[in-house]
Coordinates of C-alpha atoms (C1' of nucleotides) in Angstrom, one line a residue:
Chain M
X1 CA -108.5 -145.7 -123.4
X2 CA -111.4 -143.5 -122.2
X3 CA -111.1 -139.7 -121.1
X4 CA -113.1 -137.8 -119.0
X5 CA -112.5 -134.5 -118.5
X6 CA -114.7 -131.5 -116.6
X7 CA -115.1 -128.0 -116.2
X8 CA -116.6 -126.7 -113.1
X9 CA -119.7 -125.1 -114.1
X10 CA -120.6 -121.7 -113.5
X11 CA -123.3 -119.9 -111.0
X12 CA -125.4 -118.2 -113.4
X13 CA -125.5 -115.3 -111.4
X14 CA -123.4 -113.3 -113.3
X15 CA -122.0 -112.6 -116.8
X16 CA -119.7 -115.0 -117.9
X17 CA -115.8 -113.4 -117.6
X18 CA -112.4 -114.4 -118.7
X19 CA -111.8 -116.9 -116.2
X20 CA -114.9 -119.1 -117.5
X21 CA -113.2 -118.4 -120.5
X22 CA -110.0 -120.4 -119.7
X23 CA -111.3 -122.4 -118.1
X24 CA -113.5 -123.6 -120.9
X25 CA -110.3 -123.5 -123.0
X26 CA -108.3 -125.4 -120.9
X27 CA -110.4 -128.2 -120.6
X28 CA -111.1 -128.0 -124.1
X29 CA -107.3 -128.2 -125.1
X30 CA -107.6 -131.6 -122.8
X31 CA -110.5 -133.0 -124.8
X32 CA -108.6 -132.0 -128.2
X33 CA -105.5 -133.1 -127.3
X34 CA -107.3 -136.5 -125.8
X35 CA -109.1 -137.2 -128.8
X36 CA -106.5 -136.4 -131.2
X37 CA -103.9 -139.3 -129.5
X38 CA -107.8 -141.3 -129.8
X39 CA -109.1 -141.9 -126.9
X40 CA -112.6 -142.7 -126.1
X41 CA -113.2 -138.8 -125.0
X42 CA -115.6 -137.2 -123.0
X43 CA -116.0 -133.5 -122.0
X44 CA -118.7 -132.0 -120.4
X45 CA -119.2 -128.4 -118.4
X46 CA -122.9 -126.1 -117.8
X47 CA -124.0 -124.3 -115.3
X48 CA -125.4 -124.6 -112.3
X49 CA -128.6 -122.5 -111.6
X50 CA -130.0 -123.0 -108.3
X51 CA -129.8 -121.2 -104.9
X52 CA -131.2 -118.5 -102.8
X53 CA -129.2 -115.9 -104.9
X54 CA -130.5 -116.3 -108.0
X55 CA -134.5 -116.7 -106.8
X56 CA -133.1 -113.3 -105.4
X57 CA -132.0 -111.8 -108.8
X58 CA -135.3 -113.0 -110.6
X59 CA -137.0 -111.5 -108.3
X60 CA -135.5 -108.3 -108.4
X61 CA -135.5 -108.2 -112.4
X62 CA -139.4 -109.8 -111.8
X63 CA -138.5 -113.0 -113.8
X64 CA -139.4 -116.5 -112.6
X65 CA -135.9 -117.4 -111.6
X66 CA -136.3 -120.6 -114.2
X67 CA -136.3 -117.3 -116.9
X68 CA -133.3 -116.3 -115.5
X69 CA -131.6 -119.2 -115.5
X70 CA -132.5 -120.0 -118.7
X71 CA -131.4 -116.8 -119.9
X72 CA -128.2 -116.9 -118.3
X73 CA -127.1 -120.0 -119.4
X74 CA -127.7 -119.7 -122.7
X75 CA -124.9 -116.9 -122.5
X76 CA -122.3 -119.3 -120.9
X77 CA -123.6 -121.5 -123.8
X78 CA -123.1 -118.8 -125.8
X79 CA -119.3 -117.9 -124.8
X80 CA -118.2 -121.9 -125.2
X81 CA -119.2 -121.7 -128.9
X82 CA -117.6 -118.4 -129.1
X83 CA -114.6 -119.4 -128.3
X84 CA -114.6 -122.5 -130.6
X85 CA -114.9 -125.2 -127.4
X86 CA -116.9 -128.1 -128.2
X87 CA -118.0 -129.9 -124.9
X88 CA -119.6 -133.1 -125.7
X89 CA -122.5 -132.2 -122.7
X90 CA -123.4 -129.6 -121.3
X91 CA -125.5 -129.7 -118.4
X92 CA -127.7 -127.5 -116.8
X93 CA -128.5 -128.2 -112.9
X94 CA -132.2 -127.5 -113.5
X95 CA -132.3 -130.3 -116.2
X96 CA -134.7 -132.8 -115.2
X97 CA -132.5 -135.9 -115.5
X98 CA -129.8 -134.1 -113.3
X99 CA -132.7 -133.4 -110.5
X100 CA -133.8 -136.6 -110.5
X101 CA -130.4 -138.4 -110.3
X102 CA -129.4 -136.2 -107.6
X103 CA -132.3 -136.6 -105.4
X104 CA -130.9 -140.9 -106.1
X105 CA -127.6 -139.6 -104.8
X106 CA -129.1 -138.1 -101.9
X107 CA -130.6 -141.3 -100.4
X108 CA -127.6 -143.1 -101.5
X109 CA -125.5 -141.3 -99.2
X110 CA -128.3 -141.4 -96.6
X111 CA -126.5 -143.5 -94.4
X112 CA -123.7 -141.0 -94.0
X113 CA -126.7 -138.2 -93.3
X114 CA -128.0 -136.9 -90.2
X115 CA -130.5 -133.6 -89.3
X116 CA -129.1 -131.0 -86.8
X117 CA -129.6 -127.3 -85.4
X118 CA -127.6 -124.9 -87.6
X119 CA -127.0 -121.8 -85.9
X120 CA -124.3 -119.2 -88.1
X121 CA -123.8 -115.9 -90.2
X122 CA -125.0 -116.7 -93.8
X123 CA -124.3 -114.8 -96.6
X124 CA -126.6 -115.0 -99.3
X125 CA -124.0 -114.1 -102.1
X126 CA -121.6 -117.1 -101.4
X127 CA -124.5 -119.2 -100.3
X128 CA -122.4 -120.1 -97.5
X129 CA -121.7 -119.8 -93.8
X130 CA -119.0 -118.0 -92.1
X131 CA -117.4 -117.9 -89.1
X132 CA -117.6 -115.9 -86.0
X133 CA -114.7 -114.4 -86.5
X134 CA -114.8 -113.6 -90.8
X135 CA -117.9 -111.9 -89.4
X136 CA -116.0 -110.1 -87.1
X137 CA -113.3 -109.0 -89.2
X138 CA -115.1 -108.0 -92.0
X139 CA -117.2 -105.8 -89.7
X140 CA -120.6 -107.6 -90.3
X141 CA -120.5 -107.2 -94.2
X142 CA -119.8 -109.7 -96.9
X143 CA -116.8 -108.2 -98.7
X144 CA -117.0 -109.9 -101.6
X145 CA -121.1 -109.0 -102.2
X146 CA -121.2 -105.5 -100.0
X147 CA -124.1 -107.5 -97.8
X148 CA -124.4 -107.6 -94.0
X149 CA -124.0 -111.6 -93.0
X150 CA -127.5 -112.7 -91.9
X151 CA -127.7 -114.7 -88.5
X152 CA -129.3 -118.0 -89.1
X153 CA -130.2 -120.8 -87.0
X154 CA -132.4 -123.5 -88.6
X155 CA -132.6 -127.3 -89.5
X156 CA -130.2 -128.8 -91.8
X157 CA -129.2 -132.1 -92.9
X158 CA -125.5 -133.1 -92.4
X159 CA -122.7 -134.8 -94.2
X160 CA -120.3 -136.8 -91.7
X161 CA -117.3 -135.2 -94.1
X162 CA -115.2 -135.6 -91.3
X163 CA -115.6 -139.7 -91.4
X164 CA -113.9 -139.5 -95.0
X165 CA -111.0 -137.1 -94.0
X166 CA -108.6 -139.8 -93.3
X167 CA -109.2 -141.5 -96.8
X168 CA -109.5 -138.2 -98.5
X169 CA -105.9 -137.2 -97.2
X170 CA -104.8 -140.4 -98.0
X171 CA -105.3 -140.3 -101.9
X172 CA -104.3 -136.5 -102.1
X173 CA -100.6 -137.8 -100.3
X174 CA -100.5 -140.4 -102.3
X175 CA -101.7 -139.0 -105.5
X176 CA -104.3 -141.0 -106.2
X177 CA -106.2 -138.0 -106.4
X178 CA -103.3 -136.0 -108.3
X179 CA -103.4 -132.1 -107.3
X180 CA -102.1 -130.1 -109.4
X181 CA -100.5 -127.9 -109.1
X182 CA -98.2 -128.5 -105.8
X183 CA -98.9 -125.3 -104.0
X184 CA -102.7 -126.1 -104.5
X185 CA -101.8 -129.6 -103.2
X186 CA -99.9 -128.6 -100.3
X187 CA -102.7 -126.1 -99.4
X188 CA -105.6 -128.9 -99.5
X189 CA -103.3 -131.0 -97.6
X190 CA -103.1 -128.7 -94.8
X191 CA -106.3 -127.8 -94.2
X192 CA -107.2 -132.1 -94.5
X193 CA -104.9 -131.9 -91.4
X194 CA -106.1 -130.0 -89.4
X195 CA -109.5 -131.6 -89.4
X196 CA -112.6 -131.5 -91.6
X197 CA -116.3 -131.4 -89.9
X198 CA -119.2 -132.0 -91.1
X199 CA -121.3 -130.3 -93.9
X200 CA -124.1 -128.9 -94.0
X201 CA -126.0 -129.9 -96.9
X202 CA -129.5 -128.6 -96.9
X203 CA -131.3 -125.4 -96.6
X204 CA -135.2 -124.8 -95.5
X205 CA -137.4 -124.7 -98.4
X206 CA -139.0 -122.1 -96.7
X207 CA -136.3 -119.6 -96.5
X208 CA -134.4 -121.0 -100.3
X209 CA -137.1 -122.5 -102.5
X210 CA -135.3 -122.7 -105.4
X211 CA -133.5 -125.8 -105.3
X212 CA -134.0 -129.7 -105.6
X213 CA -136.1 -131.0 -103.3
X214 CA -134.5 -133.4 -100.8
X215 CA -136.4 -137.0 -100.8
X216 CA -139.3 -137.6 -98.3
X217 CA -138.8 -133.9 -96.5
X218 CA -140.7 -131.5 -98.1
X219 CA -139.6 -129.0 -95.7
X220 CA -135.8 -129.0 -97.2
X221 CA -134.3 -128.2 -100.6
X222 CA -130.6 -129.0 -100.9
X223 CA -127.8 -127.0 -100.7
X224 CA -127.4 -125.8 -104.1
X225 CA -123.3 -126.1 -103.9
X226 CA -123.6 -129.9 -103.0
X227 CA -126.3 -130.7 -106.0
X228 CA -123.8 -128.8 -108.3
X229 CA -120.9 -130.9 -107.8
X230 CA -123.1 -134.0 -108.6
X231 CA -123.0 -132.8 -111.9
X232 CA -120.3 -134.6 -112.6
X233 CA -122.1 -137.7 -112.4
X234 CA -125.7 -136.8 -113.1
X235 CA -124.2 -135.8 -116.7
X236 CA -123.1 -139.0 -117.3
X237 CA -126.0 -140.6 -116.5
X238 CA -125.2 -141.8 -112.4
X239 CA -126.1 -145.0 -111.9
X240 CA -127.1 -146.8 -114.4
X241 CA -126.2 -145.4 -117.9
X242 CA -123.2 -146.8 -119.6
X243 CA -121.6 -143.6 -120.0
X244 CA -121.3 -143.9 -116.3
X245 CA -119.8 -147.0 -116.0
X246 CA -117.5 -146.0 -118.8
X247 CA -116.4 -142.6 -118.0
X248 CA -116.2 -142.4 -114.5
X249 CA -114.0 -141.6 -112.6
X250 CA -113.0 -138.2 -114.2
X251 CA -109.2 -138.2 -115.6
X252 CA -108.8 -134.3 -115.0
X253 CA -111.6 -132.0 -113.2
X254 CA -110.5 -128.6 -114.4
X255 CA -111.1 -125.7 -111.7
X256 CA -110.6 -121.9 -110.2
X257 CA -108.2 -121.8 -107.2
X258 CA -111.1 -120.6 -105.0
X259 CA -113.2 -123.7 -105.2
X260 CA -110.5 -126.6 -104.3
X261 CA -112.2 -126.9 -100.6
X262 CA -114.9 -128.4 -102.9
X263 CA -113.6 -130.2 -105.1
X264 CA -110.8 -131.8 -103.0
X265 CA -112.4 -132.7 -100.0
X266 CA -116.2 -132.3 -100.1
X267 CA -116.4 -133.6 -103.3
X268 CA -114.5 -136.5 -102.9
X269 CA -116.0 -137.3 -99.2
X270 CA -119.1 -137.5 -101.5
X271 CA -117.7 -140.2 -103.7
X272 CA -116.6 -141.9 -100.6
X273 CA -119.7 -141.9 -99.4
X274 CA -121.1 -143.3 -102.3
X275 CA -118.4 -145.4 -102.9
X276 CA -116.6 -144.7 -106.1
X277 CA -113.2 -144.1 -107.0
X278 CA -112.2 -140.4 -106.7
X279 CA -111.1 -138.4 -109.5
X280 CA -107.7 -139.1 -111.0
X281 CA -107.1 -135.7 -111.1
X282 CA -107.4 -131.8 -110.4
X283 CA -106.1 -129.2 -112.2
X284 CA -106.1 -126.1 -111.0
X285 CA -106.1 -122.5 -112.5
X286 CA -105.2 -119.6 -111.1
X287 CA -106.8 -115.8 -111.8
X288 CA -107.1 -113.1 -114.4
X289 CA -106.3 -109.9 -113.8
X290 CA -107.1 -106.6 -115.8
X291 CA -104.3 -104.2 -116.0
X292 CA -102.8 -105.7 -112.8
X293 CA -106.3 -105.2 -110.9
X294 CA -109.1 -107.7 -110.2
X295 CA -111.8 -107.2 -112.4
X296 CA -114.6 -106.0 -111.0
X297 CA -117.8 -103.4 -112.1
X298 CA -116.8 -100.9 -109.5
X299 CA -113.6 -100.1 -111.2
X300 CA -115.0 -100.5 -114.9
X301 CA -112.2 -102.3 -116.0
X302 CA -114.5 -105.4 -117.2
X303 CA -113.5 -106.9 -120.2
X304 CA -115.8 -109.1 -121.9
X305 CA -114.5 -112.2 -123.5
X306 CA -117.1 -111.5 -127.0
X307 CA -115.2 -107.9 -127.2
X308 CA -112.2 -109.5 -127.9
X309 CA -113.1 -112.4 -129.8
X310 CA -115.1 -110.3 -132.2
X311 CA -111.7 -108.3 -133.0
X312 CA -109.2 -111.4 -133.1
X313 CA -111.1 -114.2 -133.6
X314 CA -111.2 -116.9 -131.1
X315 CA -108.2 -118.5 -132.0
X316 CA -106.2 -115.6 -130.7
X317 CA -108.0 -115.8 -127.7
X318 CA -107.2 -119.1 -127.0
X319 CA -103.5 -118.8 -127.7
X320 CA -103.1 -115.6 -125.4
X321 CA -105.1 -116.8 -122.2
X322 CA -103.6 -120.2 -123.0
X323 CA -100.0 -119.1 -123.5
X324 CA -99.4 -115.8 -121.4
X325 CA -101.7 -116.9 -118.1
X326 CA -99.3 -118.9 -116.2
X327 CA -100.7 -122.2 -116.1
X328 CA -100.0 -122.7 -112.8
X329 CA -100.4 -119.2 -111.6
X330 CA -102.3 -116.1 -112.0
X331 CA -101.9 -113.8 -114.9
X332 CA -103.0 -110.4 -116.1
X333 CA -104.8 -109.1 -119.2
X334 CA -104.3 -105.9 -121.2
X335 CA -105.1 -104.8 -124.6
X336 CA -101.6 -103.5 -124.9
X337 CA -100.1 -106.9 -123.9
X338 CA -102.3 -108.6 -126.1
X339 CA -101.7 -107.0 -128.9
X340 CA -98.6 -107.2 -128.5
X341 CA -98.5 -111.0 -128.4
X342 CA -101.1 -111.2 -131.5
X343 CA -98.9 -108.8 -133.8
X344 CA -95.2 -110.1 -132.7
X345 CA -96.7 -113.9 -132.6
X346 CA -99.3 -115.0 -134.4
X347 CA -99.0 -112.1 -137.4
X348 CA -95.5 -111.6 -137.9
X349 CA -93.9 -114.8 -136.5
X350 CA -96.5 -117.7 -137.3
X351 CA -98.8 -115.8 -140.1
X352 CA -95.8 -114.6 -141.6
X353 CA -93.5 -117.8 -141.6
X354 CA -96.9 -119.2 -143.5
X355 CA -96.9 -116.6 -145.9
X356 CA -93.4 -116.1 -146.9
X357 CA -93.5 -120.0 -147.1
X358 CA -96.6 -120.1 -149.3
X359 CA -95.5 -117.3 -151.9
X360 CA -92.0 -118.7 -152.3
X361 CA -93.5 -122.1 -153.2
X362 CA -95.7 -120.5 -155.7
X363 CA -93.3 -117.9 -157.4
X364 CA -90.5 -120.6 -158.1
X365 CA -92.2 -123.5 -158.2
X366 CA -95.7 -122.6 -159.3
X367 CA -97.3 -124.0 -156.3
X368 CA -95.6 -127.6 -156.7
X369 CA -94.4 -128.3 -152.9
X370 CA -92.6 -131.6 -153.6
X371 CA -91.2 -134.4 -151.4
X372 CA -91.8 -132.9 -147.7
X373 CA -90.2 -134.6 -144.9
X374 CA -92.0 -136.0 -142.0
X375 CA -91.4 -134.6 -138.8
X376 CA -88.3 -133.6 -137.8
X377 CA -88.5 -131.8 -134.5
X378 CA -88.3 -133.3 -130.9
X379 CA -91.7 -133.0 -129.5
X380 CA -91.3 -134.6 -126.4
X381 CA -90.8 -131.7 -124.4
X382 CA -94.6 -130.3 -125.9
X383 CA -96.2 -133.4 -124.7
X384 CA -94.7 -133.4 -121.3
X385 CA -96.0 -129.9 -120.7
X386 CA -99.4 -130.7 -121.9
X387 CA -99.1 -133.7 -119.3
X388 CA -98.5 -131.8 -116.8
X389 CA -101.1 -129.0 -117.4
X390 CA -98.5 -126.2 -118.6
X391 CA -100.4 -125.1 -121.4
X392 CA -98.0 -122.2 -121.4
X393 CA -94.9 -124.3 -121.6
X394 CA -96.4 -126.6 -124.4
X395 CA -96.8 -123.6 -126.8
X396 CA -93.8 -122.1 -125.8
X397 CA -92.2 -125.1 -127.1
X398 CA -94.2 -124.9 -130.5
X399 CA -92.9 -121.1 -130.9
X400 CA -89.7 -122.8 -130.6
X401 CA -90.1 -124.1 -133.9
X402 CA -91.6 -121.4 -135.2
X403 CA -89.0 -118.7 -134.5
X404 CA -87.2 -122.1 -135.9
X405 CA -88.3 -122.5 -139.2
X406 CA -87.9 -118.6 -139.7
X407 CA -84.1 -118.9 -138.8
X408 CA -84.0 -121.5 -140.9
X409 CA -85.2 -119.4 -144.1
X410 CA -82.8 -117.4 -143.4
X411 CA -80.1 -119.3 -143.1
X412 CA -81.1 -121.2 -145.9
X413 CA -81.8 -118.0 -148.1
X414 CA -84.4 -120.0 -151.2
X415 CA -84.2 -116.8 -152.8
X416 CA -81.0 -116.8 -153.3
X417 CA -80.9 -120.3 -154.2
X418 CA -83.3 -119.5 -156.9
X419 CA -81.4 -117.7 -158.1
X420 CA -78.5 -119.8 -158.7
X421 CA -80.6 -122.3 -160.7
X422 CA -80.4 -125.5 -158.1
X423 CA -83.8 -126.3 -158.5
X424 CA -83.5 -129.4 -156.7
X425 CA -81.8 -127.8 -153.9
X426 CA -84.8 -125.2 -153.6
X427 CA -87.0 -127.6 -153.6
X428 CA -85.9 -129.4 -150.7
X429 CA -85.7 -126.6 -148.8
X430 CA -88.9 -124.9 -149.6
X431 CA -90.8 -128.7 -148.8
X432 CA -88.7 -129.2 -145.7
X433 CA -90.3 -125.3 -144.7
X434 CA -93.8 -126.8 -146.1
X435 CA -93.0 -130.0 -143.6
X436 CA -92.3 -127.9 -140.4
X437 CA -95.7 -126.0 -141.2
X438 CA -97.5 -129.0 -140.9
X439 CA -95.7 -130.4 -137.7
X440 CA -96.3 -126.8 -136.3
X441 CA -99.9 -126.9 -137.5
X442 CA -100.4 -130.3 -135.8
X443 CA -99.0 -129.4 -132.2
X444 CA -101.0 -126.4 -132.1
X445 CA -104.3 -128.4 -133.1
X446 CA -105.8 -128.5 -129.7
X447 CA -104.6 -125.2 -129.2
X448 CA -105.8 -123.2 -132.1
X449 CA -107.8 -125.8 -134.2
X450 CA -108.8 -123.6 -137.0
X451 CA -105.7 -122.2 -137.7
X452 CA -104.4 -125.8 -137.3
X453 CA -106.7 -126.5 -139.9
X454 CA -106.0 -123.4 -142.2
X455 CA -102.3 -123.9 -142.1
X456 CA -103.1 -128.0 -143.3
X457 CA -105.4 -126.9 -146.0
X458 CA -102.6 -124.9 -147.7
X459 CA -99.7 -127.3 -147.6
X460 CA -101.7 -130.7 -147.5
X461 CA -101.9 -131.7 -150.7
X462 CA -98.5 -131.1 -152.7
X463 CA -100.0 -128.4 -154.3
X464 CA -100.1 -124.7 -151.9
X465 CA -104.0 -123.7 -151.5
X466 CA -103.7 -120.1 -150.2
X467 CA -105.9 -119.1 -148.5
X468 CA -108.5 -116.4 -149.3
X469 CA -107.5 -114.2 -146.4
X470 CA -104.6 -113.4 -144.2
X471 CA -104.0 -116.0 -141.7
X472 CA -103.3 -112.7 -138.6
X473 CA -103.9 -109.4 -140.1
X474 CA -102.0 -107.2 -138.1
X475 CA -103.9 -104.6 -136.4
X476 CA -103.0 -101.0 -135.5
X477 CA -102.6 -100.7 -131.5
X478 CA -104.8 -99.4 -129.9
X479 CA -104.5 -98.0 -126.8
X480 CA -108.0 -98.5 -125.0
X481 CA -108.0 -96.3 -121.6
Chain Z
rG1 C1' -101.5 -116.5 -84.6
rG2 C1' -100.2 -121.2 -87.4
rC3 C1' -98.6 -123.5 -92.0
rA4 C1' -96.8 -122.8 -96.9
rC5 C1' -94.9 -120.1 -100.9
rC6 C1' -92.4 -116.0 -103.4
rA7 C1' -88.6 -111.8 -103.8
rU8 C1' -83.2 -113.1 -110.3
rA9 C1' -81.9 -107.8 -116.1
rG10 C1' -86.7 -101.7 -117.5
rC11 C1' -91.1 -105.6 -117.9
rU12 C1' -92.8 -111.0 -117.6
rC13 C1' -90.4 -115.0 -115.9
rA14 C1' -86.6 -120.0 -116.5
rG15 C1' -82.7 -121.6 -113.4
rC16 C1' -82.9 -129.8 -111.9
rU17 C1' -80.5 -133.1 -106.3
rG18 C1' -75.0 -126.2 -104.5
rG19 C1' -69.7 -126.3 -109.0
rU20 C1' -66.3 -122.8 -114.8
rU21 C1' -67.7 -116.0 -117.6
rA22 C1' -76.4 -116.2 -114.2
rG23 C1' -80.5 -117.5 -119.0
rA24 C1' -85.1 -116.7 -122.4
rG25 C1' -89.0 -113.6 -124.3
rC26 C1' -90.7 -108.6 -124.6
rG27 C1' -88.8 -103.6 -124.7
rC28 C1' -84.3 -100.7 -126.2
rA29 C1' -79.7 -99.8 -129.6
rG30 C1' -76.9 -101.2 -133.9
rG31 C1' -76.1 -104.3 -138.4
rA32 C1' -76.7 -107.2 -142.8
rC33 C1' -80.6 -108.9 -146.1
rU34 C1' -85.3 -108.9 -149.3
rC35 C1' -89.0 -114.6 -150.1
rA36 C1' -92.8 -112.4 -146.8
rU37 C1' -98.4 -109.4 -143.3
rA38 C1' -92.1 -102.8 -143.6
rA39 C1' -92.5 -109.2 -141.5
rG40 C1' -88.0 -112.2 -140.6
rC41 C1' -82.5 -112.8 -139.4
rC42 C1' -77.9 -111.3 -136.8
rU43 C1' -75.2 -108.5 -132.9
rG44 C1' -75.2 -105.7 -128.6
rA45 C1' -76.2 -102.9 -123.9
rG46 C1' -78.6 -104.0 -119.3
rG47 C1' -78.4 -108.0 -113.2
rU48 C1' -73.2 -107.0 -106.4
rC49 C1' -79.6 -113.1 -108.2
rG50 C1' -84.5 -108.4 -101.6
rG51 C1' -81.0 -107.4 -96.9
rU52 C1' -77.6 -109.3 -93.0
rG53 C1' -74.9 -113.2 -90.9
rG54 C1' -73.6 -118.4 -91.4
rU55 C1' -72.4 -123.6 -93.4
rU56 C1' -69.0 -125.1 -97.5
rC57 C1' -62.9 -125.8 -101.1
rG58 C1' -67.2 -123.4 -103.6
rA59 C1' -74.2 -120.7 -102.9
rG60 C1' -79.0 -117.4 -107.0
rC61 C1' -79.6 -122.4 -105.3
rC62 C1' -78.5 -125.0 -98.0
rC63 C1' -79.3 -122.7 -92.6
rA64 C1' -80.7 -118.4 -89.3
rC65 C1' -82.6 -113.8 -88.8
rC66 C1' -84.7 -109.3 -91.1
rU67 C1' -87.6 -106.6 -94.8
rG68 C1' -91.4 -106.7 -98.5
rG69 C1' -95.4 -109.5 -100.9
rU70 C1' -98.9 -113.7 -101.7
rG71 C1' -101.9 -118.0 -100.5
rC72 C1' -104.4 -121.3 -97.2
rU73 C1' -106.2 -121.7 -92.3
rA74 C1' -107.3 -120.7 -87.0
rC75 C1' -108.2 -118.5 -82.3
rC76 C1' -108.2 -116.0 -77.4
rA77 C1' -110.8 -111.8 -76.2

RNA sequence: GGCACCAUAGCUCAGCUGGUUAGAGCGCAGGACUCAUAAGCCUGAGGUCGGUGGUUCGAGCCCACCUGGUGCUACCA
């Protein structure tokens, strides 16, 4: 079996924020969790660096925006490593192959491509058109960028979108093209009813200039939200490569709640157009919230996702955004909340059940583990949550053996039992302990892969291997205003 | 305006096609223990399931309306 999984990659026009973060993460658990059951995986994200905005920004910081982009990305590039996510690609829209094979899209879908008179309120910080009445409501200014909307008419190229609707609602009712979750569905389904129109899908090169040319009109660049989503093609090497033929269609296409529009119905009008089979699947993620507020500069609540990784290590990270953001939802961030979870969870819970474990083993046994069972637990209700995307609900299930395996110990009471002289009897309940670390360890592999790793390294080979420091050193809260 | 969704313990939420005393985690209170990162374990207190009316032998789960909140989407002028 092959697996291809996406992120949707990022406009480089900011820094990268929490909700790259999970998303990295998510689709990174996907690629773990893919490759560990061994199949043929691929996972790719980048960024996507064109558009008027971002020409805009260079100019402003008097960069080329190339500089910028450059700049930027590595920072996105920067975060994924941070966070211990290992992409197999990662693509850059201003690569050269990704240029190229998008300009071969472009007359591909040619047929399905016509030039018209645009005439509409712009805004440059969505890169996107509104209507009349947004316009209206918002009083003449973006919201989200603090920017009047500009009046535009001008020349653009067209998508006929609105010949794909009927196919495109089609395989989101049927679930061909699997939604996920329902509400996201239902919402995508709605708007597929009432009617899609045409795109447009080009800007003047005179008025956006940084952008990929469109093929044999050197007056138009394309739109830079339609070149981004060929990414996932161009990455895998659209049309010839074997990657290509392998790979595609994408299993899961990981994604923000605010770009489904594209990724659900110009996206797969796209694929239509070029005829090949939509994505299985799309997954998508709600929001993070700081302290029950949207992030934002304005209110100075930005948190970065470096500032916390630095302190608890990625792995923390990833089992925080991954276990308390709803999957399916949005969820909220606070130091006080996460420290909670890290102390209470990973450091007395999990770190702890390791430790008292690990010492046991070595002060009665001298380090000897013994004959440890395979394992025991019913997993089945871990792998169904990771099949449906509830990232949440699959490590809630593994902190179901946790909190487990610490009854157990004290039910069980080795201590005691060492006391009384049944060696055997210890034994087999200190490697039964040993046992459920390792099952833990391997559930929580895509999850958490170096503590996955650290917890196998001590128990793996009969003999306990501390390790040289604490698996989650607790921390003193701190209450950051 | 239309469509959809949500409102359950102090907090975050589970509750499948309606069926005995409504659940979990956190927080809080108490207890027994000692292998361990003063961690872990046990027990307990806390809810008229947003409001009103209805269907039913029986509703947190169904219907209507109301209140409050969220999402998507539209339009007259």
């Amino acid at each position: 079996m092959k697996y291809y999984v996406t992120t949707s990659i990022p406009y480089v026009n900011g820094e990268p924020h929490l909700g790259h973060a999970m998303e990295f993460l998510m689709a990174d658990v996907l690629a773990r969790a893919a490759r560990k059951r061994g199949d043929e995986t691929l996972f790719s994200t980048g960024t996507d660096e064109h558009g008027g905005k971002i020409a805009e920004k260079a100019a402003e910081l008097k960069m080329t925006p190339q500089a910028l982009a450059d700049q930027m990305s590595q920072k996105f590039r920067d975060l994924v490593t941070a966070l211990n996510v290992r992409p197999d690609r990662f693509i850059r829209t201003t690569d050269k192959g990704h240029e190229q094979r998008a300009q071969l899209i472009w007359k591909a879908i040619s047929k399905d491509v016509y030039k018209n008179k645009y005439v509409g309120w712009y805004c440059t910080g969505d890169e996107e058109f509104f209507t009349e009445t947004v316009v209206k409501e918002n009083n003449g200014v973006c919201p989200d960028h603090n920017r009047p909307y500009e009046k535009i008419e001008e020349e653009n190229y067209f998508f006929r979108l609105s010949k794909y609707n009927r196919q495109i609602l089609e395989a989101i009712e049927s679930d061909a093209l699997l939604i996920i979750p329902e509400t996201r569905k239902n919402e995508i389904l709605s708007l597929l009813r009432s009617g899609l129109e045409d795109i447009s899908i080009s800007r003047p090169k005179d008025k956006i200039d940084w952008g990929i040319p469109v093929p044999g009109d050197k007056t138009q660049v394309m739109y830079v939200w339609l070149e981004a989503l060929l990414n996932y093609i161009t990455v895998l090497g659209y049309p010839e490569n074997e990657n290509f033929k392998k790979f595609w269609p994408a299993d899961v296409q990981v994604v923000g709640k605010g770009i489904i529009r594209f990724h659900a119905a110009i996206w797969p009008g796209i694929l239509l157009s070029l005829g090949l089979p939509l994505q299985k699947a799309l997954y998508v993620h709600g929001y993070i919230t700081i302290d029950n507020k949207k992030m934002s500069k304005s209110l100075g609540n930005v948190v970065s996702p470096a500032e916390i990784i630095d302190k608890y290590g990625a792995d923390a990270f990833r089992y925080y955004f991954l276990r308390h953001i709803p999957s399916y939802g949005d969820g909220d961030f606070s130091w006080p909340a996460f420290e909670v979870s890290y102390n209470n969870e990973l450091a007395n819970e999990l770190g702890n059940a390791v430790q008292r474990t690990l010492a046991m083993i070595q002060k009665y046994q001298n380090g000897l583990i013994g004959d440890m069972p395979d394992a025991q637990h019913d997993s089945s209700g871990y792998y169904e949550a990771l099949q449906e995307y509830r990232f949440d609900r699959a490590l809630d299930e593994v902190w179901e053996q946790v909190r487990g395996l610490n009854q157990y110990i004290d039910i069980e009471k080795p201590w005691a039992i060492a006391k009384t002289g049944d060696e055997d009897h210890l034994r087999e309940v200190l490697a039964y302990q040993a046992g459920c670390l390792l099952e833990i360890a391997d559930l929580l592999e895509p999850f958490m892969p170096d503590t996955s790793a650290k917890i196998q390294a001590i128990f793996n080979e009969g003999i306990v291997r501390p390790l040289e420091t604490t698996l989650f050193p607790k921390f003193e809260t701190s209450s950051k205003e």
